[in-house]
Coordinates of C-alpha atoms and ligand atoms in Angstrom, one line a residue:
M1179 CA -133.1 -174.0 -83.3
A1180 CA -132.1 -174.8 -87.0
K1181 CA -133.5 -178.1 -88.3
D1182 CA -131.1 -181.0 -88.3
P1183 CA -128.5 -179.8 -90.9
R1184 CA -127.2 -183.3 -91.6
R1185 CA -130.3 -184.7 -93.2
V1186 CA -131.9 -183.1 -96.2
R1187 CA -135.7 -183.7 -95.9
R1188 CA -136.3 -186.7 -98.0
E1189 CA -139.7 -185.6 -99.3
P1190 CA -140.0 -186.7 -102.9
V1191 CA -139.5 -183.9 -105.3
H1192 CA -143.0 -183.1 -106.4
S1193 CA -143.5 -182.9 -110.1
E1194 CA -145.3 -179.6 -109.2
L1195 CA -141.9 -178.0 -108.5
A1196 CA -140.5 -179.3 -111.8
A1197 CA -143.5 -177.9 -113.6
R1198 CA -142.9 -174.5 -111.9
V1199 CA -139.3 -174.6 -113.0
V1200 CA -140.3 -175.2 -116.6
D1201 CA -143.0 -172.6 -116.5
C1202 CA -140.6 -170.1 -115.0
C1203 CA -138.0 -170.6 -117.8
R1204 CA -140.8 -170.2 -120.4
A1205 CA -141.9 -167.0 -118.7
L1206 CA -138.4 -165.6 -118.6
A1207 CA -138.0 -166.4 -122.3
R1208 CA -140.6 -163.6 -123.0
F1209 CA -138.1 -161.1 -121.6
S1210 CA -136.4 -160.3 -124.9
E1211 CA -134.9 -157.6 -127.0
E1212 CA -137.1 -158.8 -129.8
P1213 CA -140.9 -159.1 -129.7
E1214 CA -141.3 -162.4 -131.6
S1215 CA -138.3 -164.3 -130.3
T1216 CA -135.9 -164.7 -127.3
T1217 CA -132.8 -162.6 -127.6
R1218 CA -131.2 -161.3 -124.3
T1219 CA -127.6 -160.1 -124.4
F1220 CA -125.3 -158.7 -121.8
L1221 CA -127.3 -156.3 -119.4
S1222 CA -129.9 -155.4 -122.0
E1223 CA -133.1 -154.0 -120.6
P1224 CA -135.0 -157.3 -120.5
M1225 CA -132.4 -158.6 -118.1
R1226 CA -134.0 -156.3 -115.4
D1227 CA -137.2 -158.3 -115.7
V1228 CA -135.3 -161.5 -115.4
H1229 CA -133.6 -160.2 -112.3
A1230 CA -136.9 -159.1 -110.7
T1231 CA -138.6 -162.4 -111.3
L1232 CA -135.7 -164.5 -110.0
T1233 CA -135.0 -162.2 -107.1
S1234 CA -138.6 -162.6 -105.8
W1235 CA -138.3 -166.4 -106.0
M1236 CA -134.9 -166.3 -104.3
T1237 CA -136.3 -164.1 -101.5
R1238 CA -139.4 -166.4 -101.0
A1239 CA -136.9 -169.3 -100.7
G1240 CA -135.1 -167.6 -97.9
M1241 CA -132.1 -166.2 -99.8
S1242 CA -130.5 -162.8 -99.6
T1243 CA -130.0 -161.3 -103.1
R1244 CA -127.9 -158.8 -104.9
V1245 CA -126.7 -157.9 -108.4
D1246 CA -122.9 -157.6 -108.5
G1247 CA -120.7 -155.1 -110.4
A1248 CA -120.6 -157.4 -113.5
G1249 CA -124.4 -157.8 -113.6
N1250 CA -124.5 -161.3 -112.1
L1251 CA -127.6 -162.0 -110.0
R1252 CA -126.5 -163.6 -106.7
G1253 CA -128.7 -165.3 -104.1
V1254 CA -127.2 -166.7 -100.9
Y1255 CA -128.9 -169.3 -98.7
A1256 CA -127.1 -169.2 -95.4
A1257 CA -125.8 -172.3 -93.6
A1258 CA -127.0 -173.6 -90.3
D1259 CA -125.5 -171.6 -87.4
P1260 CA -122.1 -173.1 -87.1
G1261 CA -122.2 -172.8 -83.3
P1262 CA -119.4 -171.6 -81.0
A1263 CA -117.0 -174.4 -81.8
E1264 CA -117.0 -173.6 -85.5
S1265 CA -117.6 -169.9 -85.4
T1266 CA -113.9 -169.2 -85.9
R1267 CA -113.9 -170.9 -89.3
S1268 CA -115.9 -169.4 -92.2
V1269 CA -118.5 -171.8 -93.5
P1270 CA -117.9 -173.2 -97.0
T1271 CA -120.2 -172.3 -99.9
L1272 CA -121.5 -174.4 -102.7
L1273 CA -122.2 -172.3 -105.8
I1274 CA -124.9 -173.4 -108.2
G1275 CA -125.3 -171.4 -111.3
S1276 CA -125.5 -170.8 -115.0
H1277 CA -126.1 -167.9 -117.4
L1278 CA -129.1 -165.6 -117.9
D1279 CA -128.2 -164.3 -121.3
T1280 CA -129.1 -166.0 -124.6
V1281 CA -128.0 -166.3 -128.2
P1282 CA -130.2 -164.5 -130.8
R1283 CA -133.6 -166.3 -131.3
A1284 CA -132.8 -168.7 -128.5
G1285 CA -134.8 -171.4 -126.8
A1286 CA -136.1 -171.0 -123.3
F1287 CA -133.7 -173.2 -121.3
D1288 CA -130.1 -172.7 -122.3
G1289 CA -128.5 -171.2 -119.2
V1290 CA -131.5 -170.0 -117.3
L1291 CA -132.6 -173.6 -116.5
G1292 CA -129.5 -174.0 -114.3
V1293 CA -130.3 -170.9 -112.3
V1294 CA -134.0 -171.8 -111.8
I1295 CA -133.1 -175.3 -110.7
G1296 CA -130.7 -173.9 -108.2
I1297 CA -133.4 -171.7 -106.7
A1298 CA -135.9 -174.6 -106.8
L1299 CA -133.4 -176.8 -104.9
V1300 CA -133.2 -174.2 -102.1
E1301 CA -137.0 -174.0 -102.0
A1302 CA -137.1 -177.8 -101.7
L1303 CA -135.1 -177.6 -98.5
H1304 CA -138.1 -176.0 -96.9
G1305 CA -136.0 -174.0 -94.5
A1306 CA -133.6 -176.8 -93.6
R1307 CA -130.2 -175.4 -93.1
L1308 CA -127.1 -177.3 -94.2
T1309 CA -123.5 -177.4 -92.9
Y1310 CA -122.6 -175.1 -95.8
A1311 CA -124.1 -172.1 -97.5
I1312 CA -125.5 -172.2 -101.1
E1313 CA -125.0 -169.4 -103.5
V1314 CA -127.1 -169.4 -106.7
V1315 CA -125.6 -167.3 -109.4
G1316 CA -127.2 -166.1 -112.6
F1317 CA -124.3 -165.1 -114.7
S1318 CA -124.8 -161.9 -116.8
E1319 CA -123.2 -163.1 -120.0
E1320 CA -121.8 -166.4 -121.2
E1321 CA -122.7 -166.5 -124.9
G1322 CA -120.4 -163.7 -126.0
V1323 CA -123.0 -162.2 -128.4
R1324 CA -122.9 -158.5 -127.5
F1325 CA -119.1 -158.1 -127.2
G1326 CA -117.8 -161.1 -129.2
V1327 CA -116.1 -162.6 -126.1
P1328 CA -117.9 -165.0 -123.8
F1329 CA -117.9 -165.6 -120.0
I1330 CA -117.9 -161.9 -118.8
G1331 CA -120.1 -162.8 -115.8
S1332 CA -118.3 -165.9 -114.6
R1333 CA -114.9 -164.3 -115.1
A1334 CA -115.9 -161.6 -112.7
V1335 CA -117.0 -164.2 -110.1
A1336 CA -113.8 -166.2 -110.7
G1337 CA -111.7 -163.0 -110.5
T1338 CA -110.3 -163.4 -114.0
L1339 CA -112.0 -160.5 -115.8
D1340 CA -109.2 -158.5 -117.3
D1341 CA -109.3 -154.8 -118.0
D1342 CA -108.9 -155.1 -121.8
L1343 CA -112.1 -157.1 -121.9
L1344 CA -113.9 -154.2 -120.2
E1345 CA -112.8 -152.0 -123.1
R1346 CA -114.3 -154.4 -125.7
R1347 CA -116.9 -152.5 -127.7
D1348 CA -120.3 -153.7 -129.1
A1349 CA -121.8 -152.9 -132.5
H1350 CA -122.9 -149.4 -131.2
G1351 CA -119.4 -148.6 -129.9
R1352 CA -120.4 -149.0 -126.2
C1353 CA -117.7 -150.8 -124.1
V1354 CA -118.4 -153.4 -121.4
A1355 CA -117.8 -150.9 -118.6
G1356 CA -120.2 -148.4 -120.2
A1357 CA -122.9 -151.1 -120.5
I1358 CA -122.5 -151.9 -116.8
S1359 CA -122.9 -148.2 -116.0
A1360 CA -125.9 -147.8 -118.3
F1361 CA -127.5 -150.7 -116.4
G1362 CA -127.1 -148.7 -113.2
L1363 CA -124.2 -150.7 -111.8
N1364 CA -120.7 -149.5 -111.1
P1365 CA -117.7 -151.2 -112.9
A1366 CA -115.6 -150.3 -109.8
D1367 CA -117.6 -152.9 -107.9
I1368 CA -116.4 -155.7 -110.2
P1369 CA -113.6 -156.8 -107.8
A1370 CA -116.2 -157.3 -105.1
A1371 CA -118.0 -159.8 -107.5
R1372 CA -115.2 -162.3 -106.9
A1373 CA -116.5 -165.3 -105.0
Q1374 CA -115.2 -165.5 -101.5
G1375 CA -114.0 -169.0 -100.3
P1376 CA -113.8 -171.5 -98.8
F1377 CA -115.7 -173.2 -101.5
L1378 CA -117.5 -176.6 -101.4
G1379 CA -117.6 -176.4 -105.2
Y1380 CA -119.5 -175.2 -108.3
L1381 CA -122.4 -177.2 -109.7
E1382 CA -124.1 -176.3 -113.0
F1383 CA -127.3 -177.9 -114.3
H1384 CA -127.7 -177.4 -118.0
I1385 CA -129.4 -178.9 -121.0
E1386 CA -127.1 -181.1 -123.0
Q1387 CA -127.8 -179.1 -126.2
G1388 CA -126.8 -182.2 -128.2
P1389 CA -128.2 -185.7 -129.2
V1390 CA -126.4 -188.1 -126.8
L1391 CA -128.9 -188.4 -123.9
D1392 CA -131.9 -188.3 -126.2
G1393 CA -130.3 -191.0 -128.3
L1394 CA -129.7 -193.2 -125.3
G1395 CA -133.1 -192.5 -123.7
V1396 CA -131.4 -191.3 -120.5
P1397 CA -132.7 -188.2 -118.6
L1398 CA -129.5 -187.0 -117.0
G1399 CA -125.8 -187.0 -117.9
I1400 CA -122.7 -186.4 -115.8
V1401 CA -120.2 -184.2 -117.7
E1402 CA -116.6 -185.5 -117.6
A1403 CA -115.0 -182.6 -119.5
I1404 CA -115.9 -179.6 -121.6
A1405 CA -114.4 -179.3 -125.1
G1406 CA -112.0 -176.4 -125.7
Q1407 CA -113.0 -173.5 -127.9
T1408 CA -111.1 -171.3 -130.4
R1409 CA -113.0 -168.2 -131.6
A1410 CA -111.6 -165.7 -134.1
D1411 CA -112.7 -162.8 -136.3
V1412 CA -111.5 -163.2 -139.9
V1413 CA -111.7 -160.2 -142.2
F1414 CA -111.3 -160.4 -146.0
T1415 CA -110.6 -157.0 -147.6
G1416 CA -110.6 -156.9 -151.4
G1417 CA -111.9 -154.1 -153.6
A1418 CA -115.5 -153.0 -154.1
G1419 CA -116.5 -152.3 -157.7
H1420 CA -119.3 -152.2 -160.3
A1421 CA -120.9 -155.7 -160.6
G1422 CA -121.8 -155.0 -164.3
T1423 CA -118.6 -153.4 -165.7
T1424 CA -115.8 -155.1 -163.8
P1425 CA -114.5 -158.2 -165.6
M1426 CA -114.1 -161.3 -163.5
S1427 CA -110.4 -161.2 -164.1
H1428 CA -110.1 -157.8 -162.5
R1429 CA -112.0 -158.5 -159.3
R1430 CA -110.8 -158.8 -155.7
D1431 CA -114.1 -160.1 -154.4
A1432 CA -113.9 -160.3 -150.6
L1433 CA -117.0 -162.5 -150.3
A1434 CA -115.9 -164.9 -152.9
A1435 CA -112.6 -165.3 -151.0
A1436 CA -114.5 -165.9 -147.8
A1437 CA -116.8 -168.4 -149.4
E1438 CA -113.9 -170.4 -150.7
W1439 CA -112.5 -170.4 -147.2
I1440 CA -115.8 -171.3 -145.5
A1441 CA -116.0 -174.4 -147.7
I1442 CA -112.5 -175.4 -146.4
V1443 CA -113.6 -174.8 -142.8
E1444 CA -116.4 -177.4 -143.3
H1445 CA -114.1 -179.8 -145.1
E1446 CA -111.4 -179.5 -142.4
A1447 CA -113.8 -180.3 -139.6
Q1448 CA -115.2 -183.3 -141.5
Q1449 CA -111.7 -184.9 -141.6
R1450 CA -111.4 -185.5 -137.8
P1451 CA -113.8 -187.2 -135.4
G1452 CA -114.9 -184.9 -132.6
L1453 CA -113.8 -181.8 -134.4
V1454 CA -116.4 -179.1 -135.2
A1455 CA -115.8 -175.8 -136.9
T1456 CA -118.4 -173.2 -137.6
V1457 CA -118.7 -169.8 -139.4
G1458 CA -121.7 -168.5 -137.6
H1459 CA -121.7 -164.9 -138.7
V1460 CA -120.8 -163.2 -142.0
S1461 CA -121.2 -159.5 -142.8
V1462 CA -120.5 -158.0 -146.2
E1463 CA -119.8 -154.4 -147.2
P1464 CA -121.1 -152.5 -148.9
G1465 CA -123.8 -155.2 -149.2
A1466 CA -125.6 -154.1 -152.4
A1467 CA -126.6 -156.6 -155.1
N1468 CA -124.8 -154.6 -157.8
V1469 CA -121.6 -154.0 -156.0
I1470 CA -118.6 -156.4 -155.8
P1471 CA -118.1 -157.0 -152.0
G1472 CA -115.1 -155.1 -150.9
R1473 CA -115.0 -156.4 -147.3
C1474 CA -116.3 -159.5 -145.6
W1475 CA -116.1 -160.2 -141.8
A1476 CA -116.5 -163.8 -140.8
T1477 CA -116.5 -165.4 -137.3
L1478 CA -114.9 -168.8 -136.6
D1479 CA -115.7 -171.2 -133.8
V1480 CA -113.5 -174.4 -133.6
R1481 CA -114.0 -177.0 -130.9
H1482 CA -112.5 -180.3 -129.8
A1483 CA -112.0 -182.2 -126.6
D1484 CA -108.3 -182.4 -127.3
D1485 CA -106.6 -179.0 -127.3
E1486 CA -103.8 -180.0 -129.6
A1487 CA -106.3 -181.2 -132.3
R1488 CA -108.3 -177.9 -131.9
K1489 CA -105.3 -175.7 -132.1
A1490 CA -103.8 -177.6 -135.1
A1491 CA -107.1 -177.2 -137.0
A1492 CA -107.3 -173.5 -136.2
T1493 CA -103.7 -173.1 -137.4
R1494 CA -104.5 -174.9 -140.7
L1495 CA -107.6 -172.7 -141.2
A1496 CA -105.6 -169.6 -140.6
G1497 CA -103.1 -170.8 -143.2
A1498 CA -105.9 -171.5 -145.7
A1499 CA -107.4 -168.0 -145.3
H1500 CA -104.0 -166.4 -145.9
E1501 CA -103.3 -168.6 -148.9
I1502 CA -106.7 -167.8 -150.5
G1503 CA -106.1 -164.1 -149.8
S1504 CA -102.7 -164.0 -151.4
R1505 CA -103.9 -165.9 -154.4
R1506 CA -106.9 -163.5 -154.9
A1507 CA -105.0 -160.3 -153.9
V1508 CA -107.4 -160.0 -150.9
D1509 CA -106.0 -158.9 -147.6
V1510 CA -106.8 -161.2 -144.7
T1511 CA -106.7 -160.3 -141.0
W1512 CA -107.1 -163.0 -138.3
T1513 CA -108.0 -161.7 -134.8
S1514 CA -108.1 -164.3 -132.1
R1515 CA -111.0 -163.8 -129.7
L1516 CA -110.8 -166.8 -127.5
D1517 CA -108.4 -169.7 -126.9
Q1518 CA -110.3 -171.6 -124.1
P1519 CA -108.6 -174.9 -123.2
A1520 CA -110.7 -178.0 -122.6
V1521 CA -111.6 -178.4 -119.0
A1522 CA -111.9 -181.6 -117.0
M1523 CA -114.6 -181.7 -114.3
H1524 CA -113.5 -182.5 -110.7
A1525 CA -113.2 -186.2 -110.1
A1526 CA -114.5 -186.1 -106.5
Q1527 CA -117.5 -183.9 -107.6
I1528 CA -118.2 -186.4 -110.4
A1529 CA -118.3 -189.2 -107.8
V1530 CA -120.7 -187.2 -105.7
L1531 CA -122.9 -186.6 -108.8
Q1532 CA -122.7 -190.3 -109.7
R1533 CA -123.9 -191.4 -106.2
A1534 CA -126.7 -188.8 -106.3
V1535 CA -127.9 -189.8 -109.7
L1536 CA -128.0 -193.5 -108.7
R1537 CA -129.9 -192.5 -105.5
A1538 CA -132.4 -190.7 -107.7
G1539 CA -133.0 -193.9 -109.5
V1540 CA -131.4 -192.7 -112.8
P1541 CA -128.9 -194.7 -114.8
V1542 CA -125.4 -193.1 -114.9
C1543 CA -124.3 -191.7 -118.2
R1544 CA -121.0 -189.8 -118.5
L1545 CA -120.2 -187.6 -121.5
V1546 CA -118.0 -184.8 -122.8
S1547 CA -119.7 -181.4 -123.5
G1548 CA -119.2 -180.0 -127.0
A1549 CA -120.9 -176.8 -125.7
G1550 CA -118.9 -174.3 -123.6
H1551 CA -120.2 -173.4 -120.1
D1552 CA -119.4 -171.1 -117.2
A1553 CA -118.2 -174.2 -115.5
M1554 CA -115.0 -173.9 -117.6
I1555 CA -114.3 -170.6 -115.9
M1556 CA -115.2 -171.7 -112.4
A1557 CA -113.2 -175.0 -112.6
P1558 CA -109.8 -173.5 -111.9
L1559 CA -111.1 -171.9 -108.7
M1560 CA -113.1 -174.7 -107.1
P1561 CA -114.2 -178.4 -107.5
T1562 CA -116.6 -178.1 -110.4
A1563 CA -119.1 -180.5 -112.0
M1564 CA -122.1 -180.3 -114.4
L1565 CA -125.3 -182.3 -114.7
F1566 CA -126.9 -182.4 -118.1
L1567 CA -130.6 -182.8 -118.7
R1568 CA -131.7 -184.5 -122.0
S1569 CA -132.3 -182.2 -125.0
P1570 CA -135.3 -183.6 -126.9
G1571 CA -134.2 -183.9 -130.5
G1572 CA -130.7 -182.7 -129.5
L1573 CA -131.9 -179.2 -130.4
S1574 CA -130.5 -176.0 -128.9
H1575 CA -129.7 -172.4 -129.8
H1576 CA -133.1 -172.6 -131.5
P1577 CA -136.7 -171.5 -130.4
D1578 CA -137.8 -175.1 -130.3
E1579 CA -135.2 -176.0 -127.7
A1580 CA -137.0 -178.0 -125.0
V1581 CA -136.7 -179.9 -121.8
R1582 CA -139.0 -182.7 -120.3
E1583 CA -140.7 -182.0 -116.9
D1584 CA -139.9 -185.5 -115.7
D1585 CA -136.3 -184.9 -116.5
V1586 CA -136.4 -181.7 -114.5
A1587 CA -138.0 -183.6 -111.6
A1588 CA -135.1 -186.2 -111.8
A1589 CA -132.5 -183.4 -111.8
L1590 CA -134.1 -181.8 -108.8
L1591 CA -134.1 -185.2 -106.9
A1592 CA -130.5 -185.8 -107.9
G1593 CA -129.7 -182.3 -106.9
L1594 CA -131.2 -182.8 -103.4
H1595 CA -129.1 -186.0 -103.1
V1596 CA -126.0 -183.9 -104.1
L1597 CA -126.8 -181.4 -101.3
D1598 CA -127.2 -184.3 -98.9
E1599 CA -123.9 -186.0 -100.0
L1600 CA -122.0 -182.7 -99.8
G1601 CA -123.1 -182.2 -96.2
T1602 CA -120.9 -185.2 -95.3
V1603 CA -118.2 -185.1 -98.0
R1604 CA -115.4 -182.5 -97.4
L1605 CA -114.2 -181.4 -100.8
W1606 CA -112.5 -178.2 -100.0
S1607 CA -108.9 -177.9 -98.9
Ligands
HGY2455 O1 -121.3 -171.7 -127.5 C1 -121.5 -172.5 -126.6 O2 -121.0 -173.5 -126.5 C2 -122.4 -172.1 -125.4 O3 -123.7 -172.3 -125.8 N1 -122.2 -170.7 -125.1
MN2456 MN1 -125.6 -171.3 -125.4
MN2457 MN1 -125.4 -172.3 -122.1

């Protein structure tokens, strides 16, 4: 007979489990495309080792596992037997997840921590079955590094992965569908990746990646909303030429045009509180010291919690690029890659998180996320919430990114209280 599903065992979360969570994240960080740092992009070979490691932990915790057609690792912890009275209605599922890919030269916790915490929470149930199922999801790609567009994995789970995204090509000319096939999966299985309701909700544990919680000395933060994102590719095309013989008055220097624009990007963002704008990647052709750059490709990332402010800034930056281009006789192409609106977290789920954090003995801190997360993609589908863990030094997207074991223990305890609370709170329609 299944153990009483209404009460999660209230054993304290041993710091030993928190230590294993941190150790696991650090071990997974060694699965990388680069020997000296952590770089793991969409369905690259090291992702197989990540899947193998997490699959064995999921299995030990009593979960059934699979890798779906978009390369997401899925682990399901079945609910208590609903019994004859309820057997006609499918049991709701709580999804707990985050992403398993990384940025180049990443830290060990961005994304993967949320997946490992999900598995650890299931282990901490010690076989107790709840009135709902839990599905832990390791999304295959959130950062958008390989194909320039983020959220491939969570879009497949949300059922919003469109065909033209499958045709996006990486630097080697391989498309998303081809990368899926090369990994041994079948793109035709992507529709089956879509999460099946009814849903209790989606919960994502994630490092804050910023300085707020560390500045306040608070271990956990409840996310109220996630800032919107604009991403674009901006290409400046001038004319290559001899660096020694071409007078300055005769040049159409693509990199000089881009450099003038990049200074404006920074100045524009400095004018408005909460606005951030970044040119994270620049590539120059032909790229020789003695050749005037003929072509320069720059990426743009603009964020703000208010969509109108973000879009207005992006529009001004597009105008500035074209004005510089016409003044310098340099062609400018602007290709939008992402227009992701800001997303509010679900009020009822925030309330559940708030009660759980208080029951875990942690002060409640609520904040807006400047970083994007898979929760943005899941929120339109089901009640979605995020719990942040403090980022020491506010550092992320960097090898020195860290998390404190005691904060992980606090997150696990709060997470168990969430599971307990959700067993009595009906959030789904
Ligand atoms: O870019 C971001 O905000 C996230 O880390 N993918
Ligand atoms: Mn990231
Ligand atoms: Mn992340």
